Amino acid sequence: MLLSIWTTLLVAVSGIQIPFTLDTGDTDYVKPHYSLVDEALHPIDLSQYADEIVLRARKTPELLRFLRNENFTIWANNAVESTIDFQLPALAASHVLLRFALSDARVIIKDLAQAVFELYPEEYSGKQFGEYSAESAQSFEDYAALLFETLSKKEAVAAATDMFFKLYRSLDTINMWLDMLAQTYPEIMLLENIGQTFEDRPLRLVHISVPSPDYPEEKKRTVVVTGGVHAREWISVSTVLYNIYEMLNHYENPDLVDELARLNFLFIPTLNPDGYEYTWSTDRLWRKNRQQVSEDEQHPCKGIDIDHSFDFHWTESSDSICGEDYAGSKPFEAYELRMWNDYLNKTNINHTIWGYVDLHSYSQEILYPYAYSCDQSPRDEENLIELAYGINKAIRLTSGKFYTVLPACIDRDSDLLPDMGSGSALDYMYHHRSYWAYQLKLRDTGAHGFLLPDKYIQAVGEEISAGLKYFCRFILDNE
Ligand SMILES: [Zn+2]
């Protein structure tokens, strides 16, 4: 219904026909249209996305610069197809399409407010976020307690975990689930807080290491997996969590026991906890962290893009303080990264890091270093590419999904806009800390983009778990 209103408006305002097709992936909505639901029952303020759409268009340097200068939100780049996905008001679409002659552009999300509305659980309706989050964690705890009364410890955890992955979860429930795992597997799993964020949330690490007389800690190879660097990429958080459980659930599996004994895992499910909570409480599409970036207390803009804040080829961003890619005024200005870097400097783990995998969304890509420039080849490019294709195959054999392998500089458009590639986690970890490093952009390829429905949590968890197992085997075999 709304779509036809927009179509009419567009035609009325611009006098032209919309020059793109409207085949979209977001047609499987199950809730009533948000505009028909009392605003008091909306989980967050949905009017902030009203009449916004997401377009996919052929990428040109002019379009890219325009989108950045005008502060339009860029959702994704597709380097292979040479397209760009970006968010804009429906009413601005015809102007942009005509100005840049984007005759083959198409709408990939036609009703952003509704797509956001669909993502939040029914139980959030009519509540403040704090209330919903506490209630949701409590009901998960009650359910788990019932399971523990009737089942063995490991069966109870398995059943509770099955329930856990049916929805995306806010930090209260995530922390409760992690505590439950740590209590169930105390000999293997250790939870550690390495400091407090700007908004005073703990930055939590999950260590998993199977004790073995043959492989004491200092002989093990460490694999670091991070998620939630960008707040709105919820699937990256759930996928790190899924992989934590996979490792715990299979450590006694005879096929894996020797490999797991040789490894030490360090998982950070949410490297940006403040941003993640903000996507639950206020703005589903927030990307940066939430720290104050201006001396002026009244300054409306907050946050640093964590993936531009690492101290490797860091440069000042051409984006404004309010922009989505704002890199801060110096490297490691982001609170989370200072904590993470201090932690690496003072622990022995630092000397044993073999692999780093940073999960993001969306686009289904396996990106290898470097991000900052395509002129600089990584020290062992052939091996990195070989391993990337191995991960690609492991994913494909699990779910049939295809993840494109490419250097991160192409995905970042570092050739067009050099500062877009600066200060990334991938480059810093690869150059200073780890032998192997990748950034994986998870599902999908644009039908839902950042708003991937929760019914895909398990499937994405499984395919990435297959990829991670392949990654571990490869780095153990490779001297
Ligand atoms: Zn990201």
Tab-separated table of C-alpha atoms and ligand atoms in Angstrom:
chain	number	residue	atom	x	y	z
A	1	MET	CA	0.000	0.000	0.000
A	2	LEU	CA	2.687	2.420	1.064
A	3	LEU	CA	4.720	1.591	-1.964
A	4	SER	CA	1.997	2.785	-4.273
A	5	ILE	CA	1.778	6.026	-2.289
A	6	TRP	CA	5.493	6.549	-2.851
A	7	THR	CA	5.196	5.718	-6.494
A	8	THR	CA	2.430	8.255	-6.869
A	9	LEU	CA	4.372	10.849	-4.889
A	10	LEU	CA	7.493	10.311	-6.902
A	11	VAL	CA	5.685	10.645	-10.140
A	12	ALA	CA	3.803	13.690	-8.860
A	13	VAL	CA	6.902	15.415	-7.527
A	14	SER	CA	9.326	14.637	-10.271
A	15	GLY	CA	7.008	14.102	-13.169
A	16	ILE	CA	8.895	10.960	-14.125
A	17	GLN	CA	8.362	7.265	-13.816
A	18	ILE	CA	10.521	5.413	-11.296
A	19	PRO	CA	13.301	4.066	-13.471
A	20	PHE	CA	13.937	0.908	-11.488
A	21	THR	CA	12.251	-2.386	-10.773
A	22	LEU	CA	10.784	-3.192	-7.400
A	23	ASP	CA	11.723	-6.814	-6.974
A	24	THR	CA	12.794	-6.936	-3.363
A	25	GLY	CA	13.653	-9.560	-0.807
A	26	ASP	CA	11.670	-7.981	1.991
A	27	THR	CA	8.258	-9.263	1.036
A	28	ASP	CA	7.990	-11.899	3.759
A	29	TYR	CA	6.814	-9.525	6.480
A	30	VAL	CA	4.715	-11.126	9.159
A	31	LYS	CA	3.796	-8.208	11.425
A	32	PRO	CA	1.069	-5.699	10.603
A	33	HIS	CA	2.383	-2.550	8.965
A	34	TYR	CA	3.993	-0.393	11.643
A	35	SER	CA	2.000	2.653	10.558
A	36	LEU	CA	-1.167	0.809	11.618
A	37	VAL	CA	0.229	-0.026	15.062
A	38	ASP	CA	-0.102	2.442	17.956
A	39	GLU	CA	3.236	4.279	18.302
A	40	ALA	CA	3.312	3.478	22.005
A	41	LEU	CA	3.716	-0.169	20.992
A	42	HIS	CA	6.679	0.420	18.670
A	43	PRO	CA	9.880	-1.051	20.136
A	44	ILE	CA	11.921	2.025	19.121
A	45	ASP	CA	11.070	5.242	17.308
A	46	LEU	CA	10.377	3.955	13.795
A	47	SER	CA	9.634	7.393	12.371
A	48	GLN	CA	13.419	7.885	12.004
A	49	TYR	CA	13.280	5.438	9.058
A	50	ALA	CA	9.903	6.465	7.634
A	51	ASP	CA	9.886	6.706	3.833
A	52	GLU	CA	13.525	5.579	3.635
A	53	ILE	CA	14.569	2.961	1.103
A	54	VAL	CA	17.768	1.122	0.204
A	55	LEU	CA	18.912	1.252	-3.408
A	56	ARG	CA	21.487	-0.770	-5.313
A	57	ALA	CA	23.162	1.158	-8.127
A	58	ARG	CA	26.171	0.960	-10.369
A	59	LYS	CA	29.138	2.434	-8.527
A	60	THR	CA	31.062	5.408	-9.843
A	61	PRO	CA	33.642	7.543	-8.005
A	62	GLU	CA	31.296	10.546	-8.387
A	63	LEU	CA	28.367	8.727	-6.804
A	64	LEU	CA	30.537	7.418	-3.986
A	65	ARG	CA	31.878	10.890	-3.175
A	66	PHE	CA	28.410	12.410	-3.371
A	67	LEU	CA	26.935	9.840	-0.975
A	68	ARG	CA	29.725	10.432	1.497
A	69	ASN	CA	29.615	14.218	1.278
A	70	GLU	CA	25.842	14.270	1.677
A	71	ASN	CA	26.015	11.816	4.603
A	72	PHE	CA	23.855	9.170	2.986
A	73	THR	CA	24.323	5.819	4.714
A	74	ILE	CA	26.268	3.390	2.553
A	75	TRP	CA	25.189	-0.162	3.317
A	76	ALA	CA	27.544	-2.217	1.144
A	77	ASN	CA	29.866	-2.375	-1.814
A	78	ASN	CA	29.850	-5.200	-4.264
A	79	ALA	CA	33.284	-5.218	-5.856
A	80	VAL	CA	32.537	-8.032	-8.293
A	81	GLU	CA	29.329	-6.507	-9.646
A	82	SER	CA	30.650	-2.974	-9.074
A	83	THR	CA	27.482	-1.858	-7.330
A	84	ILE	CA	26.810	0.056	-4.170
A	85	ASP	CA	23.874	-0.227	-1.739
A	86	PHE	CA	22.807	2.978	-0.024
A	87	GLN	CA	19.963	4.324	2.054
A	88	LEU	CA	18.057	7.461	1.149
A	89	PRO	CA	14.616	9.060	1.421
A	90	ALA	CA	12.326	7.654	-1.261
A	91	LEU	CA	11.603	11.203	-2.361
A	92	ALA	CA	15.271	11.881	-3.077
A	93	ALA	CA	15.638	8.769	-5.217
A	94	SER	CA	14.608	10.206	-8.556
A	95	HIS	CA	16.944	13.198	-8.133
A	96	VAL	CA	19.942	10.967	-7.354
A	97	LEU	CA	19.108	8.505	-10.104
A	98	LEU	CA	18.782	11.221	-12.722
A	99	ARG	CA	21.824	13.188	-11.593
A	100	PHE	CA	24.103	10.154	-11.823
A	101	ALA	CA	22.271	8.477	-14.727
A	102	LEU	CA	21.685	5.316	-12.716
A	103	SER	CA	19.266	3.734	-15.137
A	104	ASP	CA	19.743	0.189	-13.876
A	105	ALA	CA	19.396	0.936	-10.146
A	106	ARG	CA	16.924	-1.103	-8.164
A	107	VAL	CA	15.277	-0.994	-4.759
A	108	ILE	CA	16.514	-3.696	-2.411
A	109	ILE	CA	14.606	-2.583	0.703
A	110	LYS	CA	11.445	-0.730	-0.132
A	111	ASP	CA	10.119	-0.059	3.374
A	112	LEU	CA	12.970	0.389	5.808
A	113	ALA	CA	10.834	1.261	8.830
A	114	GLN	CA	8.818	-1.929	8.412
A	115	ALA	CA	11.952	-4.025	7.843
A	116	VAL	CA	13.344	-2.676	11.144
A	117	PHE	CA	10.022	-3.222	12.932
A	118	GLU	CA	10.004	-6.883	11.838
A	119	LEU	CA	13.368	-7.512	13.476
A	120	TYR	CA	12.467	-6.827	17.101
A	121	PRO	CA	10.808	-9.564	19.192
A	122	GLU	CA	7.071	-9.333	19.821
A	123	GLU	CA	7.693	-9.186	23.592
A	124	TYR	CA	9.510	-5.844	23.229
A	125	SER	CA	6.280	-4.193	22.157
A	126	GLY	CA	5.086	-1.405	24.458
A	127	LYS	CA	8.095	-1.630	26.801
A	128	GLN	CA	11.180	0.423	27.504
A	129	PHE	CA	14.319	-1.364	26.344
A	130	GLY	CA	15.657	-1.885	29.895
A	131	GLU	CA	12.424	-3.526	30.954
A	132	TYR	CA	12.266	-5.784	27.894
A	133	SER	CA	15.920	-6.783	28.210
A	134	ALA	CA	15.651	-7.682	31.920
A	135	GLU	CA	12.406	-9.614	31.374
A	136	SER	CA	13.816	-11.476	28.423
A	137	ALA	CA	16.926	-12.505	30.382
A	138	GLN	CA	14.746	-13.566	33.321
A	139	SER	CA	12.477	-15.708	31.196
A	140	PHE	CA	15.542	-17.357	29.619
A	141	GLU	CA	16.957	-18.043	33.095
A	142	ASP	CA	13.643	-19.536	34.271
A	143	TYR	CA	13.483	-21.771	31.214
A	144	ALA	CA	17.087	-22.938	31.720
A	145	ALA	CA	16.445	-23.599	35.431
A	146	LEU	CA	13.553	-25.896	34.513
A	147	LEU	CA	15.774	-27.773	32.079
A	148	PHE	CA	18.507	-28.200	34.684
A	149	GLU	CA	15.960	-29.767	37.060
A	150	THR	CA	15.005	-32.517	34.650
A	151	LEU	CA	18.006	-33.109	32.377
A	152	SER	CA	21.726	-33.732	32.740
A	153	LYS	CA	23.888	-30.612	32.770
A	154	LYS	CA	25.013	-30.943	29.171
A	155	GLU	CA	21.551	-31.859	27.877
A	156	ALA	CA	20.076	-28.867	29.698
A	157	VAL	CA	22.674	-26.538	28.181
A	158	ALA	CA	22.005	-27.989	24.738
A	159	ALA	CA	18.244	-27.448	25.059
A	160	ALA	CA	18.658	-23.929	26.488
A	161	THR	CA	21.105	-23.109	23.687
A	162	ASP	CA	18.639	-24.293	21.099
A	163	MET	CA	16.153	-21.793	22.510
A	164	PHE	CA	18.837	-19.098	22.818
A	165	PHE	CA	19.587	-19.134	19.086
A	166	LYS	CA	15.950	-18.760	18.044
A	167	LEU	CA	16.225	-14.977	18.490
A	168	TYR	CA	18.813	-12.232	18.471
A	169	ARG	CA	19.565	-11.402	22.104
A	170	SER	CA	20.393	-8.261	24.022
A	171	LEU	CA	23.449	-8.225	26.300
A	172	ASP	CA	21.559	-9.261	29.457
A	173	THR	CA	20.572	-12.593	27.935
A	174	ILE	CA	23.895	-13.067	26.141
A	175	ASN	CA	25.741	-12.625	29.433
A	176	MET	CA	23.404	-14.995	31.214
A	177	TRP	CA	23.938	-17.667	28.553
A	178	LEU	CA	27.730	-17.194	28.675
A	179	ASP	CA	27.691	-17.487	32.486
A	180	MET	CA	25.709	-20.711	32.155
A	181	LEU	CA	28.270	-22.148	29.730
A	182	ALA	CA	31.195	-21.113	31.947
A	183	GLN	CA	29.582	-22.853	34.922
A	184	THR	CA	28.935	-25.995	32.872
A	185	TYR	CA	32.421	-26.197	31.373
A	186	PRO	CA	34.647	-24.659	34.075
A	187	GLU	CA	37.687	-26.706	33.075
A	188	ILE	CA	37.559	-25.469	29.470
A	189	MET	CA	35.926	-22.064	29.389
A	190	LEU	CA	36.913	-18.894	31.186
A	191	LEU	CA	35.132	-15.535	31.073
A	192	GLU	CA	37.168	-12.413	31.552
A	193	ASN	CA	36.287	-8.699	31.701
A	194	ILE	CA	39.146	-6.612	30.377
A	195	GLY	CA	37.772	-3.174	31.195
A	196	GLN	CA	34.784	-0.862	31.006
A	197	THR	CA	33.442	0.959	27.964
A	198	PHE	CA	32.527	4.649	27.747
A	199	GLU	CA	29.021	3.816	28.985
A	200	ASP	CA	30.490	1.562	31.673
A	201	ARG	CA	29.737	-1.845	30.219
A	202	PRO	CA	32.312	-4.617	30.645
A	203	LEU	CA	34.261	-5.736	27.569
A	204	ARG	CA	34.005	-9.501	27.811
A	205	LEU	CA	36.403	-12.124	26.475
A	206	VAL	CA	35.681	-15.828	26.274
A	207	HIS	CA	38.683	-18.163	26.505
A	208	ILE	CA	38.281	-21.747	25.444
A	209	SER	CA	41.169	-24.107	25.931
A	210	VAL	CA	41.040	-27.871	26.386
A	211	PRO	CA	43.657	-28.879	28.994
A	212	SER	CA	46.207	-31.323	27.602
A	213	PRO	CA	49.499	-32.647	29.039
A	214	ASP	CA	50.960	-32.732	25.506
A	215	TYR	CA	50.111	-29.121	24.746
A	216	PRO	CA	50.612	-26.725	27.653
A	217	GLU	CA	49.230	-23.213	27.169
A	218	GLU	CA	52.464	-21.714	25.860
A	219	LYS	CA	52.686	-24.349	23.111
A	220	LYS	CA	49.151	-23.850	21.870
A	221	ARG	CA	48.240	-21.741	18.890
A	222	THR	CA	45.717	-19.045	19.630
A	223	VAL	CA	42.791	-18.195	17.373
A	224	VAL	CA	41.011	-14.884	17.988
A	225	VAL	CA	37.453	-14.368	16.733
A	226	THR	CA	35.672	-11.025	17.087
A	227	GLY	CA	32.130	-9.894	16.316
A	228	GLY	CA	29.920	-6.868	16.739
A	229	VAL	CA	32.617	-4.327	15.803
A	230	HIS	CA	29.850	-2.563	13.926
A	231	ALA	CA	26.815	-2.312	16.155
A	232	ARG	CA	24.102	-3.013	13.562
A	233	GLU	CA	25.701	-6.238	12.283
A	234	TRP	CA	23.799	-8.474	14.702
A	235	ILE	CA	24.458	-11.673	12.782
A	236	SER	CA	28.186	-11.286	13.543
A	237	VAL	CA	27.446	-11.352	17.286
A	238	SER	CA	25.187	-14.399	17.132
A	239	THR	CA	27.723	-16.185	14.916
A	240	VAL	CA	30.595	-15.690	17.378
A	241	LEU	CA	28.305	-17.033	20.117
A	242	TYR	CA	27.331	-20.003	17.955
A	243	ASN	CA	30.984	-20.859	17.400
A	244	ILE	CA	31.709	-20.712	21.127
A	245	TYR	CA	29.074	-23.371	21.686
A	246	GLU	CA	30.299	-25.450	18.737
A	247	MET	CA	33.780	-25.645	20.243
A	248	LEU	CA	32.438	-26.602	23.679
A	249	ASN	CA	30.010	-29.112	22.283
A	250	HIS	CA	32.570	-30.935	20.181
A	251	TYR	CA	35.722	-30.902	22.247
A	252	GLU	CA	35.240	-34.589	23.126
A	253	ASN	CA	34.552	-35.569	19.522
A	254	PRO	CA	37.323	-38.070	18.587
A	255	ASP	CA	37.850	-36.404	15.189
A	256	LEU	CA	38.504	-33.032	16.757
A	257	VAL	CA	39.955	-33.760	20.156
A	258	ASP	CA	43.604	-33.601	19.093
A	259	GLU	CA	43.132	-30.418	17.057
A	260	LEU	CA	41.260	-28.661	19.815
A	261	ALA	CA	43.917	-29.621	22.371
A	262	ARG	CA	46.489	-27.804	20.236
A	263	LEU	CA	44.459	-24.614	20.083
A	264	ASN	CA	43.531	-21.821	22.401
A	265	PHE	CA	40.476	-19.743	21.472
A	266	LEU	CA	39.762	-16.175	22.340
A	267	PHE	CA	36.287	-15.015	21.387
A	268	ILE	CA	34.963	-11.463	21.716
A	269	PRO	CA	31.268	-11.654	20.786
A	270	THR	CA	30.669	-7.901	21.041
A	271	LEU	CA	33.701	-5.679	20.585
A	272	ASN	CA	31.265	-2.749	20.674
A	273	PRO	CA	28.849	-3.421	23.560
A	274	ASP	CA	27.622	0.192	23.889
A	275	GLY	CA	26.815	0.393	20.197
A	276	TYR	CA	25.109	-3.007	20.265
A	277	GLU	CA	22.803	-1.998	23.125
A	278	TYR	CA	22.074	1.286	21.346
A	279	THR	CA	20.856	-0.666	18.302
A	280	TRP	CA	18.397	-2.365	20.650
A	281	SER	CA	17.284	0.705	22.557
A	282	THR	CA	17.323	3.542	20.039
A	283	ASP	CA	18.607	3.119	16.473
A	284	ARG	CA	18.745	-0.323	14.834
A	285	LEU	CA	21.133	0.955	12.161
A	286	TRP	CA	23.788	2.518	14.404
A	287	ARG	CA	27.342	1.499	13.409
A	288	LYS	CA	29.968	3.194	15.630
A	289	ASN	CA	30.667	2.982	19.354
A	290	ARG	CA	29.012	5.535	21.669
A	291	GLN	CA	31.832	7.576	23.160
A	292	GLN	CA	31.880	11.350	23.375
A	293	VAL	CA	34.050	12.648	20.534
A	294	SER	CA	33.837	16.360	21.066
A	295	GLU	CA	34.812	18.599	24.008
A	296	ASP	CA	31.476	20.291	23.592
A	297	GLU	CA	29.114	18.347	25.857
A	298	GLN	CA	26.193	19.551	23.805
A	299	HIS	CA	27.652	18.219	20.562
A	300	PRO	CA	25.000	16.052	19.013
A	301	CYS	CA	27.296	13.482	17.430
A	302	LYS	CA	28.820	10.538	19.203
A	303	GLY	CA	30.935	7.570	18.372
A	304	ILE	CA	34.050	6.349	16.573
A	305	ASP	CA	34.074	3.701	13.883
A	306	ILE	CA	36.071	1.020	15.705
A	307	ASP	CA	37.220	-0.489	12.414
A	308	HIS	CA	38.974	2.770	11.526
A	309	SER	CA	40.556	3.264	14.947
A	310	PHE	CA	43.370	0.651	14.942
A	311	ASP	CA	46.942	1.857	14.873
A	312	PHE	CA	47.980	0.653	11.447
A	313	HIS	CA	48.054	3.143	8.574
A	314	TRP	CA	45.641	5.182	10.631
A	315	THR	CA	44.691	8.456	8.959
A	316	GLU	CA	42.300	11.176	9.829
A	317	SER	CA	38.972	10.434	8.241
A	318	SER	CA	37.597	12.665	5.518
A	319	ASP	CA	34.258	11.894	7.130
A	320	SER	CA	32.889	14.435	9.635
A	321	ILE	CA	32.568	13.741	13.361
A	322	CYS	CA	28.951	12.850	12.681
A	323	GLY	CA	29.845	10.528	9.780
A	324	GLU	CA	29.566	6.764	9.981
A	325	ASP	CA	33.258	6.193	9.248
A	326	TYR	CA	34.643	8.742	11.703
A	327	ALA	CA	38.065	7.479	12.781
A	328	GLY	CA	38.550	9.666	15.860
A	329	SER	CA	41.338	12.226	16.261
A	330	LYS	CA	44.119	9.686	16.925
A	331	PRO	CA	44.680	5.929	16.647
A	332	PHE	CA	43.234	3.737	19.402
A	333	GLU	CA	41.000	6.562	20.588
A	334	ALA	CA	38.131	4.056	20.768
A	335	TYR	CA	37.886	2.856	24.375
A	336	GLU	CA	37.318	-0.743	23.351
A	337	LEU	CA	40.518	-0.874	21.329
A	338	ARG	CA	42.677	0.673	24.015
A	339	MET	CA	41.491	-2.087	26.356
A	340	TRP	CA	42.021	-4.771	23.753
A	341	ASN	CA	45.490	-3.532	22.825
A	342	ASP	CA	46.555	-3.171	26.481
A	343	TYR	CA	45.309	-6.676	27.101
A	344	LEU	CA	47.343	-8.065	24.189
A	345	ASN	CA	50.454	-6.206	25.351
A	346	LYS	CA	50.342	-7.635	28.832
A	347	THR	CA	49.314	-11.271	28.231
A	348	ASN	CA	51.370	-14.188	26.951
A	349	ILE	CA	48.614	-14.979	24.486
A	350	ASN	CA	50.030	-12.202	22.359
A	351	HIS	CA	53.011	-14.411	21.436
A	352	THR	CA	50.883	-17.355	20.369
A	353	ILE	CA	48.286	-15.753	18.093
A	354	TRP	CA	48.197	-17.712	14.852
A	355	GLY	CA	44.821	-16.763	13.474
A	356	TYR	CA	42.417	-13.843	13.529
A	357	VAL	CA	38.898	-13.797	12.125
A	358	ASP	CA	36.761	-10.663	12.357
A	359	LEU	CA	33.070	-11.193	11.602
A	360	HIS	CA	30.948	-8.501	9.953
A	361	SER	CA	27.956	-8.322	7.640
A	362	TYR	CA	26.710	-8.266	4.947
A	363	SER	CA	27.801	-9.340	1.394
A	364	GLN	CA	29.073	-12.939	1.858
A	365	GLU	CA	32.766	-12.169	1.421
A	366	ILE	CA	36.078	-13.499	2.681
A	367	LEU	CA	38.474	-10.540	2.772
A	368	TYR	CA	42.218	-10.862	3.191
A	369	PRO	CA	44.814	-8.116	3.914
A	370	TYR	CA	45.492	-5.397	3.203
A	371	ALA	CA	42.542	-3.039	3.576
A	372	TYR	CA	44.493	0.228	3.503
A	373	SER	CA	45.944	-0.135	0.008
A	374	CYS	CA	45.943	-2.475	-2.957
A	375	ASP	CA	49.546	-1.444	-3.714
A	376	GLN	CA	50.885	-3.349	-0.753
A	377	SER	CA	50.795	-7.152	-1.109
A	378	PRO	CA	50.559	-9.175	2.087
A	379	ARG	CA	53.697	-11.161	2.995
A	380	ASP	CA	52.225	-14.516	1.979
A	381	GLU	CA	49.440	-13.650	-0.407
A	382	GLU	CA	49.301	-17.036	-2.153
A	383	ASN	CA	48.799	-18.894	1.103
A	384	LEU	CA	46.198	-16.408	2.307
A	385	ILE	CA	44.252	-16.856	-0.908
A	386	GLU	CA	44.557	-20.654	-0.734
A	387	LEU	CA	43.208	-20.693	2.812
A	388	ALA	CA	40.426	-18.250	1.896
A	389	TYR	CA	39.267	-20.580	-0.886
A	390	GLY	CA	39.374	-23.479	1.567
A	391	ILE	CA	37.054	-21.562	3.891
A	392	ASN	CA	34.849	-20.682	0.932
A	393	LYS	CA	34.572	-24.385	0.023
A	394	ALA	CA	33.851	-25.496	3.602
A	395	ILE	CA	30.984	-22.982	3.745
A	396	ARG	CA	29.659	-24.019	0.332
A	397	LEU	CA	29.675	-27.713	1.243
A	398	THR	CA	27.724	-26.936	4.425
A	399	SER	CA	25.002	-24.627	3.176
A	400	GLY	CA	25.490	-24.090	-0.537
A	401	LYS	CA	26.171	-20.408	0.072
A	402	PHE	CA	28.913	-18.716	-1.930
A	403	TYR	CA	31.315	-16.329	-0.207
A	404	THR	CA	33.445	-14.245	-2.582
A	405	VAL	CA	37.205	-14.152	-1.896
A	406	LEU	CA	38.905	-10.786	-2.441
A	407	PRO	CA	41.446	-8.396	-0.938
A	408	ALA	CA	39.926	-6.050	1.628
A	409	CYS	CA	41.239	-2.938	-0.191
A	410	ILE	CA	38.827	-3.645	-3.055
A	411	ASP	CA	35.881	-4.051	-0.719
A	412	ARG	CA	36.854	-0.809	1.016
A	413	ASP	CA	37.392	1.160	-2.203
A	414	SER	CA	40.780	2.246	-0.867
A	415	ASP	CA	41.883	3.189	-4.379
A	416	LEU	CA	39.050	5.689	-4.727
A	417	LEU	CA	38.974	6.974	-1.161
A	418	PRO	CA	42.266	6.137	0.590
A	419	ASP	CA	41.039	6.912	4.120
A	420	MET	CA	38.299	4.265	3.777
A	421	GLY	CA	40.952	1.588	4.212
A	422	SER	CA	42.755	3.051	7.195
A	423	GLY	CA	42.999	1.737	10.754
A	424	SER	CA	41.247	-1.595	10.264
A	425	ALA	CA	41.256	-4.520	12.680
A	426	LEU	CA	42.199	-6.840	9.834
A	427	ASP	CA	45.378	-4.940	8.878
A	428	TYR	CA	46.479	-4.257	12.435
A	429	MET	CA	46.026	-7.836	13.615
A	430	TYR	CA	47.656	-9.257	10.483
A	431	HIS	CA	50.601	-6.889	10.515
A	432	HIS	CA	51.348	-6.830	14.236
A	433	ARG	CA	49.745	-9.774	15.989
A	434	SER	CA	48.719	-12.754	13.894
A	435	TYR	CA	50.105	-14.952	11.089
A	436	TRP	CA	46.756	-15.361	9.382
A	437	ALA	CA	43.895	-12.880	9.325
A	438	TYR	CA	40.571	-12.442	7.570
A	439	GLN	CA	37.473	-10.363	7.737
A	440	LEU	CA	34.342	-12.345	6.910
A	441	LYS	CA	31.224	-10.536	5.816
A	442	LEU	CA	28.325	-12.839	6.574
A	443	ARG	CA	24.892	-13.222	4.951
A	444	ASP	CA	23.098	-12.091	3.022
A	445	THR	CA	23.788	-10.483	-0.363
A	446	GLY	CA	21.314	-7.635	0.094
A	447	ALA	CA	17.742	-8.926	0.303
A	448	HIS	CA	17.763	-8.047	4.014
A	449	GLY	CA	21.218	-6.531	4.402
A	450	PHE	CA	21.885	-5.626	8.039
A	451	LEU	CA	18.331	-6.648	8.879
A	452	LEU	CA	18.795	-10.397	8.428
A	453	PRO	CA	15.858	-12.136	10.166
A	454	ASP	CA	16.617	-14.299	13.193
A	455	LYS	CA	15.505	-17.465	11.411
A	456	TYR	CA	18.955	-17.447	9.728
A	457	ILE	CA	20.993	-17.395	12.954
A	458	GLN	CA	21.509	-21.176	13.071
A	459	ALA	CA	22.273	-21.605	9.379
A	460	VAL	CA	24.879	-18.820	9.365
A	461	GLY	CA	26.346	-20.153	12.622
A	462	GLU	CA	26.705	-23.602	11.058
A	463	GLU	CA	28.319	-22.493	7.814
A	464	ILE	CA	30.833	-20.246	9.579
A	465	SER	CA	31.582	-22.970	12.071
A	466	ALA	CA	32.539	-25.215	9.126
A	467	GLY	CA	34.711	-22.399	7.771
A	468	LEU	CA	36.367	-21.841	11.149
A	469	LYS	CA	37.113	-25.541	11.589
A	470	TYR	CA	38.781	-25.562	8.187
A	471	PHE	CA	40.736	-22.443	9.154
A	472	CYS	CA	41.962	-24.087	12.383
A	473	ARG	CA	43.043	-27.287	10.643
A	474	PHE	CA	44.923	-25.335	8.000
A	475	ILE	CA	46.862	-23.176	10.433
A	476	LEU	CA	47.767	-26.211	12.535
A	477	ASP	CA	49.096	-28.070	9.492
A	478	ASN	CA	51.002	-25.100	8.172
A	479	GLU	CA	54.401	-24.496	9.744
B	1	ZN	ZN	31.162	-4.204	9.700
